[in-house]
Amino acid sequence: MNPALNSGLNSAVNAGMAPVATPWFFYVLAGLAVISGLLVITRRNAVHSALALIVTLLAVTGLYLMLYAPFVAAVQIFVYAGGIMLLFLFVIMLVNIERSSKDRQFNRMWPVGLAAACALLALFVSAFVKGKALFPDRMISLPESSNTQQIAGMLYGEAGKMGEYTFAFEIASLLLLVAILGAVIMTKKKI
Amino acid sequence: MNDSTRDDSNGALSNLDLETPEKPYLDSNELIINMGPQHPATHGVLRVILKLDGEKVLDTECVIGYLHRGVEKIAENRTYTMFNPYVDRMDYVAAVSNGLGYCEAVEKLMNVEAPARANYIRVILTELNRIASHQLWLGTHALDIGAMTPLFYTFRDREEILKIFERYCGARLTTHAFRIGGCQYETYAGFEKDVENFLTFVAPKIDEYEELLTTNRIWIERTKNVGVISAADAIALGVTGPVLRASGVKWDLRKAQPYAAYSEFDFDIPTGTNGDTYDRYLVRMAEMRQSLRIIEQAVNGIPEGPIMAKVPKIIKPPVGEIYHSIEAPKGELGYFIVSDGSTQPYRLRVRPPSFVNLQALDTMVRGLLVADVVAVIGTIDIVLGEVDR
Amino acid sequence: MPDFIMSYLGIKDAVTPGAAGSQFWALVYVFIIFAGVSVAVMAMNWLERKALAHFQIRLGPMRVGPHGLLQPIADAIKLMLKEDIIPAEADQFVFWVAPLIGLLAAFTVYTVIPFGPSQAVSDMNIGILFMLGVSSLGVLGIVVAGWASNSHYPLIGALRSSAQMVSYEVAMGLAVVSAILMTSLNATGTGTLSMIGIVQAQQQQGVWFIFKFFPLGLIALGIFAIAMIAETNRAPFDMAEAESELTAGYHTEYSGLRWSLFMLAEYAAMIAVSSIAVALWLGGWMRPFPNLLNAPAWDFIFSLFPALTFFGLAAIAIIGVVRMPAHSFFKIQRIGLAAFAAVLGFIALLLLVIAVAGRSADGSVAARFREGIDYVYWFVFKVAVFMYLFIWYRATWPRYRFDQLMKIGWKVMLPISLVVLIATAIVGVLVS
Amino acid sequence: MVPITTFHYLVVAAALFVLGVIGVLTRRNVVIVLMSIELILNAVNLNLVAFSRMWGNLHGQVFSIFVTVDAAAEAAVGLGILIAFFRNKETINVDEIDLLKW
């Protein structure tokens, strides 16, 4: 970890860093993420939604790479795009979508929901506008090359010591186990 | 699945319960698919309507008749001699056997005996054809299960048999080799030599097929305990041929009701124990070897003499009816002929082994997977030309 | 950019375009690899048909070009000109986009494949994770294709293949982890996920990971090799496109160019997974016996292999020319094959000249060039062995049934790979 | 061009979050509702990683991994419930899932 706080706004062009992460990439990826996010919630056909969601996930993966978080990016591709989305596609194929895509798409409470979401958006906007000054306007350059090792150190511990998040990590694995059991029992026809 | 319950099969033909019944717990995976008539693994134009739960077969129904040519009806409008070539078009991979059965049935009706030499020639050609038929079965069956290579090996070796047929009677597939009362052609010079060469050629080749498959783990896993049919079920369904013998019933018409010259040869009837696909495979492989034994004995002991019995120019069997059956490569091939004393059969009915054996498909595949349906269709060894006639 | 050119001419230290941060050269590399993979797929297509034919006592393609050498090109033209049918009931957009997903996934993987220490688009810090993750995206294309066709057989094929790929990914991942564990057996105790780093770890430890902790490395490679057949839907695990059962599986309704994109993706994925196996266990770009036979003379001898290979290929082509029947019918074919032999011979000569000129490992331009060729040659050679195995399996074995395949995946491969992983960890701790 | 700061990422994340919330609150199809939840979780992840970059430590990234684990568990169980429900009621619309007993 590099605790030096001297890197300024333009730390992406730091020494030793590849200057690949240009603003141009950011805008493309961000635009892709938001537009396909919009498609996710507007498409009639659930498979189209799922495909749009995959695009969103991949765009967000690109953003992670721009933030020098390669391990998180890899996990995102592996777990989200490869695993979870496959699960979604499977389920969409199992349930009868032909009928549901002809149905009414939005529930009766949609104006309320939309209003609530807009209120949330307003909250975000006001928070950003008011709080922008509070954010330290900086991007500290993290060493990309040792990112994975450091995350491993925090999760598993290093040099014989327990890591900061080792316990939480084990709990997470327990959570996954419970989820697996739950999903299997849920989908079995006869228990 | 979006249209899983939509019935896209022909409802009138099907007596399956195609509607999902009203029940509190919905099986969302029930799926009805049509396998065939255009499908790589149904050996022609068989159509099997499968009712699946996921990939598990709940129910099947065979729809046949896509290759129906009305062979039996044609017989009523042809003289006995004219009808002879038609039988070759039923089981076209074992045309010689078909011809033998028909000729012997008519001979029996007319009380004519084919001469000894003719009978020996008949046995040699029929057994050669049995090997050819089994080879073709092995190739396509292996291809169905996913092994591509045996197909080409068996076709290479079957070619040698077809060459012998071609030299003997000029045709390779629909041979029309026999005539009522004996054989049309005397053996050509070098016939015995050709057959003996073939025997030495093909024996190691059969070992080669076995090397590829018999001990192959995947082959065993795909065929062992797949499509099991018990002896009792097989008999009840009228199954004959290798399928019956693989269930452990020692029933072979060549021994049970010897015809042609079969009583003079020494051969075994290979049987299986489990009645599964693997046993049927082993039985057929053993049968090929037994056929080689028969051919060897026949070629060595072929008598001199006439090849045609005294048969009138115009065949007019006496009034009566006859049922005669032979052991075709696929099972019992029977001809039932009713004669009204004219030159044409009053009624002719064929008992085709493929047709009867196909009945067992449903018993065999229930509860298995789609991939097994393919394997079982292959192992029953059907020829659609014979099923539909 | 000039720096980068210099780095390849041996004046500066060579790095991958990714590390040098040159978008331009990265793009050039991407194009080179794209073209190379496409050509490799075409060659593989021809080779598979020829080799399979010879396994099966046939001749294979013989008409288009001498010994059917131009057959892949003819096929490509045919497929491009064919009518592109989209079934009326299909979901047009998804049907259209599905092959592209598979193709993109298959080709994106190539960005991190290390053809040499600097012969890669980028040396990603998480290279192997990236590769596995992206190659697992290919299954999305298959599932979506099966669904969009709106037909029973493609749907069953798609469900089969996705279930299969997801299950085998587990065993594959565990086998890969055991190889990654081996990279951490050095002084600092830190391993690496970078593809180049993994090969370099093998170089430093002086052993290919297939032989490390014998037989653990071998078993891990075995598991990976089996899982990768299942991953790429090849015989005997070609359940997804099982011809005799599902007619053609998920691409039953596809035709023309779109169908060929599926094939391209499948073959590209085959090459990609073989590359993973080579990089992780078979020493990547290293020549055989780099530590036992390490005298400069051996270096020179092994550097002759590329030239010798091409000489051998040229000789085979010349034998073909000689054996061609003397009939005017074959005149053009004979000329074509002779020209092909001449091209191969010329390449061989060129390689020979480079090998001789760059024999001293003094860092000169010629030596750098020679090294680069050696790296790429040995990598491609090892991948080619795997590709041949793919063909061999297909010619020899029947197809597994779907439930048997899943049984093997979960009940055999997964426990074995877990045991191997744990054993590798224990042995690694004991050794270090 | 304006250099990209943490703020930019926060805006993207907020947009994705709001989209997810709209999806959850207005759509009827349960599958799409679940997908919208994934969208929300992703927005959170993006925030976490961006903050991790801002503060120069990796706690945010570790947290985002936990969130991913959570998302996987949620998707598995959620879709399991959905399938079980679909088997019984033959519907996947949220506003028809309004009976505690049938």
Short mmCIF file of C-alpha atoms in Angstrom, two decimals, chain B residues 35-39 41-48 61-66 358 361 377 382 384 387-388:
data_model
loop_
_atom_site.label_atom_id
_atom_site.label_comp_id
_atom_site.label_asym_id
_atom_site.label_seq_id
_atom_site.Cartn_x
_atom_site.Cartn_y
_atom_site.Cartn_z
CA MET B 35 -37.47 -36.74 -32.76
CA GLY B 36 -37.58 -37.18 -36.47
CA PRO B 37 -38.74 -37.81 -39.12
CA GLN B 38 -35.77 -35.67 -40.12
CA HIS B 39 -33.23 -36.49 -37.47
CA ALA B 41 -30.25 -40.67 -35.34
CA THR B 42 -33.56 -42.16 -36.30
CA HIS B 43 -32.15 -44.22 -39.16
CA GLY B 44 -34.30 -42.80 -41.85
CA VAL B 45 -37.75 -41.47 -41.28
CA LEU B 46 -38.82 -42.80 -37.93
CA ARG B 47 -40.57 -40.20 -35.86
CA VAL B 48 -40.59 -40.61 -32.13
CA GLU B 61 -44.71 -42.85 -29.23
CA CYS B 62 -43.39 -44.04 -32.55
CA VAL B 63 -45.00 -42.60 -35.62
CA ILE B 64 -44.26 -44.71 -38.65
CA GLY B 65 -45.37 -44.88 -42.21
CA TYR B 66 -43.27 -42.18 -43.80
CA LEU B 358 -39.67 -51.44 -32.55
CA LEU B 361 -38.70 -49.18 -27.74
CA ILE B 377 -33.09 -46.99 -31.45
CA ILE B 382 -34.44 -51.05 -37.39
CA LEU B 384 -37.46 -48.10 -41.87
CA VAL B 387 -40.97 -51.15 -40.66
CA ASP B 388 -43.15 -49.19 -43.06
#
